[in-house]
XYZ file of N, CA, C and O in Angstrom:
648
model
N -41.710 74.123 56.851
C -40.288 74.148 57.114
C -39.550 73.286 56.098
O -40.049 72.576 55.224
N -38.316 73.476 56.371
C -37.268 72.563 55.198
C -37.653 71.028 55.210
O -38.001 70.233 54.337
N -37.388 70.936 56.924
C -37.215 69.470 56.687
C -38.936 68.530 56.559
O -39.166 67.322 56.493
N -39.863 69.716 56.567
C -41.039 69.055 56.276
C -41.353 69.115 54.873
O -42.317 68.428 54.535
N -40.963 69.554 54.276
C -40.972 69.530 52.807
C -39.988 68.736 52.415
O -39.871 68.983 51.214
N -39.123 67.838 52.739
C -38.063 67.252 52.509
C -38.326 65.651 52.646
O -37.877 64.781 51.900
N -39.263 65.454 53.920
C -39.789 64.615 54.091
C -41.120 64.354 52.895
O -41.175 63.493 52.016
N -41.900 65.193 53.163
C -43.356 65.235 52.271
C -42.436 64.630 50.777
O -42.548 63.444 50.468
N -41.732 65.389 50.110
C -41.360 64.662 48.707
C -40.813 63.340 48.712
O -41.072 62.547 47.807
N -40.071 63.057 49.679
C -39.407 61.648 49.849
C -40.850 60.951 49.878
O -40.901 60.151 48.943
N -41.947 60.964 50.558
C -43.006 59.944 50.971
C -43.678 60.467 49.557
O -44.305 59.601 48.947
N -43.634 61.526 49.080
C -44.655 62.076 47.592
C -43.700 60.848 46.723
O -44.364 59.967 46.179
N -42.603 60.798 46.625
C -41.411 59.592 45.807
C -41.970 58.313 45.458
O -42.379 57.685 44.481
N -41.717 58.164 47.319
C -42.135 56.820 47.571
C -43.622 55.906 46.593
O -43.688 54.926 45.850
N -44.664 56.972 47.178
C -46.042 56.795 46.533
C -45.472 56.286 45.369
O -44.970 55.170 45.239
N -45.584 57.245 44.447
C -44.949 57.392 43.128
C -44.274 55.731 42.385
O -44.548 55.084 41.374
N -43.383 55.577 43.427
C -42.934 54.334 43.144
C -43.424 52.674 43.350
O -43.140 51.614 42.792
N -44.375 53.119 44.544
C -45.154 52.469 45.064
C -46.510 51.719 43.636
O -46.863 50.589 43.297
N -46.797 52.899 43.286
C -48.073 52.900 41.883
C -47.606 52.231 41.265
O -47.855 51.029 41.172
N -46.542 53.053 40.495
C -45.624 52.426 39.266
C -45.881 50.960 39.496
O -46.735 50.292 38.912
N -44.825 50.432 40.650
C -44.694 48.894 40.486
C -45.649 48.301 40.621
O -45.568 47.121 40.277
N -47.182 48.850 41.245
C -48.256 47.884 41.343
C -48.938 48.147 39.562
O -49.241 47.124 38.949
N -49.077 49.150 39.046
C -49.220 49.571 37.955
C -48.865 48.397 36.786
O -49.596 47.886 35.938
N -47.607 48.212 37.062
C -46.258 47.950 35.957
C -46.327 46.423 36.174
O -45.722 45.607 35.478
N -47.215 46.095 37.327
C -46.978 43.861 37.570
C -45.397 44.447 38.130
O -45.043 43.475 38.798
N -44.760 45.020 38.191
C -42.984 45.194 38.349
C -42.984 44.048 39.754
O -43.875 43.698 40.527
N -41.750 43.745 39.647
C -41.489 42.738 41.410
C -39.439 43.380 41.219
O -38.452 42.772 40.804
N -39.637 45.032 41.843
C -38.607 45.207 42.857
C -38.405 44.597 43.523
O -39.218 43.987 44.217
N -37.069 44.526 43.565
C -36.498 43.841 45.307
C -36.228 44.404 45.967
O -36.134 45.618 45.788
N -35.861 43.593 47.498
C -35.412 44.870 48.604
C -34.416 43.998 49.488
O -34.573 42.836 49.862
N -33.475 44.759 49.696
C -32.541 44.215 50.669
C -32.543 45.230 51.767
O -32.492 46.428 51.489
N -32.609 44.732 53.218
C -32.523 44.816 54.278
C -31.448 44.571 55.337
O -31.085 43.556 55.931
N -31.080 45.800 55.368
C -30.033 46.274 56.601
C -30.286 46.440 58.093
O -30.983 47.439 58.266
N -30.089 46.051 58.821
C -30.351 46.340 60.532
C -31.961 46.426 60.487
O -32.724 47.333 60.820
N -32.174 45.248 59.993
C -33.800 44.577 59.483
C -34.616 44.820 60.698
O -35.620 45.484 60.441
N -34.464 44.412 62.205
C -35.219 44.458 62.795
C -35.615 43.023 62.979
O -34.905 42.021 63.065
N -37.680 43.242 63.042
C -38.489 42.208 62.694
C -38.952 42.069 61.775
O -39.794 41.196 61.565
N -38.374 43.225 60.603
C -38.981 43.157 59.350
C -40.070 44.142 59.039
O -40.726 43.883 58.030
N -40.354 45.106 59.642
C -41.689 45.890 59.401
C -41.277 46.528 57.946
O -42.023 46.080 57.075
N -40.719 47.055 57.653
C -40.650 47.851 56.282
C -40.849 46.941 55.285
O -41.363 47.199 54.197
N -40.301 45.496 55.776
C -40.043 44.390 54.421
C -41.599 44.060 54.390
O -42.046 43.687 53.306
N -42.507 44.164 55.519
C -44.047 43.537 55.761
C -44.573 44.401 54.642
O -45.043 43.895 53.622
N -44.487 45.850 54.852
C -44.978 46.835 54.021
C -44.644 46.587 53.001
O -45.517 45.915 52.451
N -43.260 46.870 51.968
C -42.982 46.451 50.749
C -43.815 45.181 50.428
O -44.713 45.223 49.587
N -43.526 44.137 51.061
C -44.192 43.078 50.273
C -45.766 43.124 49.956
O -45.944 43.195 48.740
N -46.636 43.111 50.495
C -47.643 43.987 50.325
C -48.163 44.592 49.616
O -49.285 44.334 49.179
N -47.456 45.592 49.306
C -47.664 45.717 47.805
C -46.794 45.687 46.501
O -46.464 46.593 45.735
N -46.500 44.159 46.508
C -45.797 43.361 45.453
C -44.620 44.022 45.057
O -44.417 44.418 43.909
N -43.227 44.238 46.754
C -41.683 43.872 46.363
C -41.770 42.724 47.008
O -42.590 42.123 47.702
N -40.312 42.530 46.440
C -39.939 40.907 46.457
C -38.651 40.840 47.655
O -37.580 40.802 47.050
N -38.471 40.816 48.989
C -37.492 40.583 49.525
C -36.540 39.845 49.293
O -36.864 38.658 49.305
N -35.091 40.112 49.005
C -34.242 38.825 49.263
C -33.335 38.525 49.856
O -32.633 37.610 49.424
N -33.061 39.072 50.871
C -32.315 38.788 51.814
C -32.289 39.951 52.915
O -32.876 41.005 52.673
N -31.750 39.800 53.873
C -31.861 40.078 55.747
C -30.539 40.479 56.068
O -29.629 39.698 55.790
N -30.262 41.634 56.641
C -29.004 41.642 57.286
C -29.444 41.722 58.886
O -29.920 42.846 59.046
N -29.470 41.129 59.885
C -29.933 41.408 61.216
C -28.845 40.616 62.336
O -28.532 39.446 62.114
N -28.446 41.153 63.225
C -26.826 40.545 64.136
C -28.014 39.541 65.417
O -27.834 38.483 66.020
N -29.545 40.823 65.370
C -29.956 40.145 67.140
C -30.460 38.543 66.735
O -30.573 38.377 65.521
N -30.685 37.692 67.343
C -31.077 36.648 67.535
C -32.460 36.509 67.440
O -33.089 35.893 66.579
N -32.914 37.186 68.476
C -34.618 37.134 68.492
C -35.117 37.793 67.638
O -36.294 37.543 67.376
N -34.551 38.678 67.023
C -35.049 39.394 65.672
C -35.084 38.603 64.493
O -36.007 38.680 63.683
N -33.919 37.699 64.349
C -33.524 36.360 63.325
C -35.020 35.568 63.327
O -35.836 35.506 62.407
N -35.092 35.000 64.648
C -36.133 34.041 64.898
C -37.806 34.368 64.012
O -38.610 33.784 63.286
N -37.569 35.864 64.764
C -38.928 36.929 64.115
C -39.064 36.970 62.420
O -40.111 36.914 61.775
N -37.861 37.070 61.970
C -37.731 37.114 60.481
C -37.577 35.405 59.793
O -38.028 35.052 58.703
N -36.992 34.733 60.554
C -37.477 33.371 59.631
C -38.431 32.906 59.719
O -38.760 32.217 58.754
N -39.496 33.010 60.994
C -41.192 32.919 61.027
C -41.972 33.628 59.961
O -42.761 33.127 59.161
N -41.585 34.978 60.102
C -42.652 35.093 58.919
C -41.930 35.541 57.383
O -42.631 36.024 56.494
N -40.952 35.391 57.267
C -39.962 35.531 55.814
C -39.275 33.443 55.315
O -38.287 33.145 54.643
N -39.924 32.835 55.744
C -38.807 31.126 55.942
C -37.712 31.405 54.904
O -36.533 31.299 55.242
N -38.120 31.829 53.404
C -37.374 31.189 52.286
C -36.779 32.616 52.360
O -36.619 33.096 51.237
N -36.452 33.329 53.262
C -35.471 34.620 52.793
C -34.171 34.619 53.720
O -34.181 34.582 54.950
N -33.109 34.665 52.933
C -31.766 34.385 53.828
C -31.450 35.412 55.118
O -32.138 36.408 54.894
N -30.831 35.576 56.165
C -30.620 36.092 56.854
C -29.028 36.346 57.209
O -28.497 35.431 57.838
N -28.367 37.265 56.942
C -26.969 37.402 57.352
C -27.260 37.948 58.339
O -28.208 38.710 58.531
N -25.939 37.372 59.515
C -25.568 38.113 60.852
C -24.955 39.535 61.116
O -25.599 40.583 61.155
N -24.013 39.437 61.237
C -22.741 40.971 61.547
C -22.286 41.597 60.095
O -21.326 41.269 59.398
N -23.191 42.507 59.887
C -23.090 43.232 58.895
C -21.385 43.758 58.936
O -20.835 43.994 57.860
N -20.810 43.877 59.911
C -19.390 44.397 59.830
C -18.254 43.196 59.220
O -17.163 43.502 58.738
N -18.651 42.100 59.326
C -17.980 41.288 58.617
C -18.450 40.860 57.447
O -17.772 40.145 56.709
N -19.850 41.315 57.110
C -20.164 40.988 55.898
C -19.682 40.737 54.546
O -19.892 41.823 54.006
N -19.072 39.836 53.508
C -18.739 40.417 52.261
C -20.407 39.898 51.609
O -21.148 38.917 51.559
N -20.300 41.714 51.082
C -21.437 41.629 50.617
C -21.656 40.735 48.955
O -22.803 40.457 48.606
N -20.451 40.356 48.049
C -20.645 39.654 47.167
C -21.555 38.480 47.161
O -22.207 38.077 46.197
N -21.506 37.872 48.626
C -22.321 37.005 48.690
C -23.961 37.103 48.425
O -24.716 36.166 48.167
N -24.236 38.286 48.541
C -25.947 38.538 48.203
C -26.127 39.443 46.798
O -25.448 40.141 46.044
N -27.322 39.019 46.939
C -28.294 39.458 45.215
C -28.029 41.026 45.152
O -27.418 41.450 46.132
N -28.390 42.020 44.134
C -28.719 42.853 43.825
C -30.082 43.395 44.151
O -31.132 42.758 44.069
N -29.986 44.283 44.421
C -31.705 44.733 44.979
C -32.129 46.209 44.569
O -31.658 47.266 44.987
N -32.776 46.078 43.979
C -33.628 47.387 43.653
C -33.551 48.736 44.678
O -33.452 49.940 44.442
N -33.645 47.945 45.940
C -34.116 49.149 46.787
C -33.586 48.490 48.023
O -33.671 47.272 48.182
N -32.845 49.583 49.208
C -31.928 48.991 50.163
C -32.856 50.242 50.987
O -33.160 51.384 50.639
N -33.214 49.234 52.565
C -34.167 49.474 53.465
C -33.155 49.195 55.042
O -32.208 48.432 55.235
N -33.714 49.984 55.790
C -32.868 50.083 57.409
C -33.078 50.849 58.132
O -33.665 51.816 57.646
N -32.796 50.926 59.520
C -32.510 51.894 60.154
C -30.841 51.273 60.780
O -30.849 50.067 61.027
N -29.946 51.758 60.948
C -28.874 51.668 61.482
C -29.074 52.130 62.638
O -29.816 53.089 62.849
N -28.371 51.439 63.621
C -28.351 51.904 65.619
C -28.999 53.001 65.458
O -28.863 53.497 64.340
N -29.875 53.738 66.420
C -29.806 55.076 66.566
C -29.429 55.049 68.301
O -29.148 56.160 68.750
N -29.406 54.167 69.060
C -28.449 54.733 70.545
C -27.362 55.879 70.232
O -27.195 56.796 71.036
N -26.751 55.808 69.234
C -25.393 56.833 69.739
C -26.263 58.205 69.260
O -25.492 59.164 69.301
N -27.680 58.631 68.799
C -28.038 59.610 68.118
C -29.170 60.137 69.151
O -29.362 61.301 69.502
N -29.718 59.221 69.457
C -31.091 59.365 70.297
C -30.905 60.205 71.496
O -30.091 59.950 72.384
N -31.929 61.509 71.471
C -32.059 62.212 72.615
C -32.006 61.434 74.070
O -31.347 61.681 75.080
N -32.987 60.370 73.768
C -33.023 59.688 75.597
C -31.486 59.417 75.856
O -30.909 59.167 76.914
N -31.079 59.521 74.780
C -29.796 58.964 75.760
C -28.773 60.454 75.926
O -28.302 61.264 75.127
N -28.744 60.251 77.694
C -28.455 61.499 77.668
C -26.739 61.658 77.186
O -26.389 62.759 76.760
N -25.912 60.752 77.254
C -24.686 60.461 77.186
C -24.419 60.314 75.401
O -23.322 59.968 74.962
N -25.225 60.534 74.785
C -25.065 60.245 73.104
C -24.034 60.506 73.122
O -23.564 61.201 74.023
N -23.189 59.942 71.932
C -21.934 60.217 71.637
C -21.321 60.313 69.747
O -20.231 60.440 69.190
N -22.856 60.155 69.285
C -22.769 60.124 67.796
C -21.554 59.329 67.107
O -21.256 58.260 67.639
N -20.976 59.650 66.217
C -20.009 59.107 65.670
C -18.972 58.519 66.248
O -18.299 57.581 65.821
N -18.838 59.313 67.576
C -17.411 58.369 68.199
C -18.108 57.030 69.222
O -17.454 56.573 70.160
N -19.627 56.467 68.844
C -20.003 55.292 69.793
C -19.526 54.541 68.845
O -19.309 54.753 67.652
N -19.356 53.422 69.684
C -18.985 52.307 69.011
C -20.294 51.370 67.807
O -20.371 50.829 66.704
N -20.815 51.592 68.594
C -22.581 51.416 67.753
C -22.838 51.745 66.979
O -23.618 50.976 66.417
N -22.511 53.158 66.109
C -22.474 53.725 65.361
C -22.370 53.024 64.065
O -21.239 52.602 63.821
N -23.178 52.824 63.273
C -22.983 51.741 61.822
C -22.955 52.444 60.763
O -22.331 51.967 59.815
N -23.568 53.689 60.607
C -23.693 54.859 59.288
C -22.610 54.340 58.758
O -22.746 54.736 57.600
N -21.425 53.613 58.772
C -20.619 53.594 57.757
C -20.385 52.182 57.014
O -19.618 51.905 56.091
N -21.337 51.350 57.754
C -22.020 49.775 56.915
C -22.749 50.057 56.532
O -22.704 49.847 55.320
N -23.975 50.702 56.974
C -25.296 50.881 55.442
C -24.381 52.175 54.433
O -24.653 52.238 53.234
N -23.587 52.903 54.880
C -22.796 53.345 53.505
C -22.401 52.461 52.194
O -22.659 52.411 50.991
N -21.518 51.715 53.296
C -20.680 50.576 52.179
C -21.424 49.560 51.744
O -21.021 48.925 50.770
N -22.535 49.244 52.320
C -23.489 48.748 51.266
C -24.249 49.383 50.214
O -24.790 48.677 49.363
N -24.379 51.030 50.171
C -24.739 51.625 49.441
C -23.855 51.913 48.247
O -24.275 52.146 47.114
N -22.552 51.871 48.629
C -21.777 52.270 47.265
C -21.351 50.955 46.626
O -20.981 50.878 45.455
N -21.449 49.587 47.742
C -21.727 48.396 46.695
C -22.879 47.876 45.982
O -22.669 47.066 45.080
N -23.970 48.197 46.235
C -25.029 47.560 45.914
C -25.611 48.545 44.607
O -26.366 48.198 43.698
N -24.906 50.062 44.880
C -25.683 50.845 44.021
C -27.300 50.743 43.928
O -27.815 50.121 42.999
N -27.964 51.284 44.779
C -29.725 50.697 44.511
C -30.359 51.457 43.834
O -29.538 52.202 43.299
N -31.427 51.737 43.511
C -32.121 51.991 42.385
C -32.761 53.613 43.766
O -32.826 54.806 43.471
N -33.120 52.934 45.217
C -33.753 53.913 45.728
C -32.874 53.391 47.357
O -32.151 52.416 47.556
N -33.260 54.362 48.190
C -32.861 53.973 49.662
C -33.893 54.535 50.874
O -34.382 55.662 50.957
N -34.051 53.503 51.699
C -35.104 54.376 52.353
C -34.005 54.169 54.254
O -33.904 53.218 55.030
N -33.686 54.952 54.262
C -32.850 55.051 55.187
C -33.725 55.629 56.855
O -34.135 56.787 56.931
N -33.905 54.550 58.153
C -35.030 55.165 59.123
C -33.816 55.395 60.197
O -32.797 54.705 60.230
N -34.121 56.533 61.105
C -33.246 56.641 62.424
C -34.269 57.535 63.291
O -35.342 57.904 62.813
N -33.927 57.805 64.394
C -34.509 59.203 65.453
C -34.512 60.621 64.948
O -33.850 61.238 64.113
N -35.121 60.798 65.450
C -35.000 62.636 65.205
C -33.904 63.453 65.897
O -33.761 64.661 65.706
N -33.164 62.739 66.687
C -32.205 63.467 67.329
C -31.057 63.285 66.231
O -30.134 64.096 66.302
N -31.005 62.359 65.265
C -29.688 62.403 63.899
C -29.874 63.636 63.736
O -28.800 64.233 63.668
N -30.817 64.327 63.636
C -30.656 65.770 62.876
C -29.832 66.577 63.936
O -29.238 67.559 63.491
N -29.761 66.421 64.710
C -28.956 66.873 65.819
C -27.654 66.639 66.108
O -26.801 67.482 66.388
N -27.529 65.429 66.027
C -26.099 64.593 67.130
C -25.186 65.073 65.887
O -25.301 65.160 64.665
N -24.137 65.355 66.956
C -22.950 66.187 66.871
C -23.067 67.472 66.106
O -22.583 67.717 65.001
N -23.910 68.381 66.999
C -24.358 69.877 66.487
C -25.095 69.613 64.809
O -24.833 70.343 63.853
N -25.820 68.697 64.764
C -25.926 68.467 63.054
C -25.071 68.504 61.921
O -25.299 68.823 60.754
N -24.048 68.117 62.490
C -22.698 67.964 61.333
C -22.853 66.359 61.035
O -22.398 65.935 59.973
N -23.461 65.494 61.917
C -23.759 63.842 61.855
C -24.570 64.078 60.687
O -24.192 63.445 59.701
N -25.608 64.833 60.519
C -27.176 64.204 59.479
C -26.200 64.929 58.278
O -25.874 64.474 57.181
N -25.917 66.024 58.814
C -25.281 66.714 57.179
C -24.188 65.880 56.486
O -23.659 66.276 55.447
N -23.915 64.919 56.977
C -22.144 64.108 56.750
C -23.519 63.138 55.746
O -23.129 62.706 54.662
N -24.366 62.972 55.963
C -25.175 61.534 55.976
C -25.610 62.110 54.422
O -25.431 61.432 53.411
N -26.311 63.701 54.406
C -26.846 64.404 53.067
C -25.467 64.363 52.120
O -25.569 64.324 50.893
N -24.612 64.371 52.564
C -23.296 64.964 51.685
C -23.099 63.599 50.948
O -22.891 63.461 49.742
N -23.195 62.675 51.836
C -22.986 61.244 51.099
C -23.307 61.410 50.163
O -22.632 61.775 49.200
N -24.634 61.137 50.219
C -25.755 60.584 49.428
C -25.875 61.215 48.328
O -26.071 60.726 47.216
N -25.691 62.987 48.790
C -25.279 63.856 47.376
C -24.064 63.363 46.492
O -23.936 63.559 45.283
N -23.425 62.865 47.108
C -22.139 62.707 46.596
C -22.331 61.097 45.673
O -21.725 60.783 44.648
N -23.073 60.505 46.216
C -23.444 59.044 45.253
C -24.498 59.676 44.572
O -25.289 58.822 44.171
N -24.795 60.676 44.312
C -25.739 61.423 43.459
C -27.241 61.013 43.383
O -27.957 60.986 42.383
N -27.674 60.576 45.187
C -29.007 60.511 45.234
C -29.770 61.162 45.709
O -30.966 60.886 45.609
């Protein structure tokens, strides 16, 4: 299907990029959006990217990321963010909310929840300009709001010409 071939090249990419930098000694960076506890940043580092900074609002997620990240900064409320304050990064990593997208919830409301952030990891995308993006959500994005939500998300990205 489309979107399995769509996926398969993004992760065929990834590899790809993955080699290179172990290949190359390279030390990409990665900046992190709606970080979590850090699992993607665990992976990158791993095999030699260089994290440098955290965007994460929860608390106990903070706690989780200065235990095992100490020397990597952590910003709070990405909505007040000015992002001038942080580095440049190779490669910008996240999943943004998926409550307003997610099937379990039977009440989704996509774009009009308030939760809804697709338009902060945007504006960090057209400031940061990154080299790559690895963007994570539910499988119901392909869905929420009749799939005019995931297609708004492709159009972007086409449109920043990635």
């Amino acid at each position: 299907s489309m979107k399995k071939s769509w996926t398969c090249s993004c992760i065929q990419c990834l590899k790809k990029l993955l080699i290179r930098n172990l290949q190359n000694n390279m030390k990409l960076t990665v900046g992190s959006l709606f970080s979590g506890i850090g699992g993607f940043e665990i992976g990158f580092e791993k095999v030699g990217f260089k994290t440098k900074w955290f965007i994460e609002k929860d608390l106990y997620c903070q706690a989780i990321l200065k235990k095992n990240f100490p020397s990597v900064p952590i910003y709070g409320d990405i909505t007040t963010l000015d992002f001038n304050k942080l580095n440049k990064v190779d490669i910008l990593v996240g999943g943004f909310p998926c409550q307003p997208h997610s099937t379990a919830n039977n009440r989704r409301q996509g774009a009009t929840d308030y939760r809804d952030l697709w338009s902060e990891y945007y504006r960090a995308i057209q400031f940061f300009r990154p080299k790559w993006i690895v963007i994570e959500n539910v499988k119901g994005l392909h869905t929420s709001n009749r799939g005019s939500y995931f297609g708004k998300i492709l159009f972007l990205m086409a449109f920043c010409l990635y």
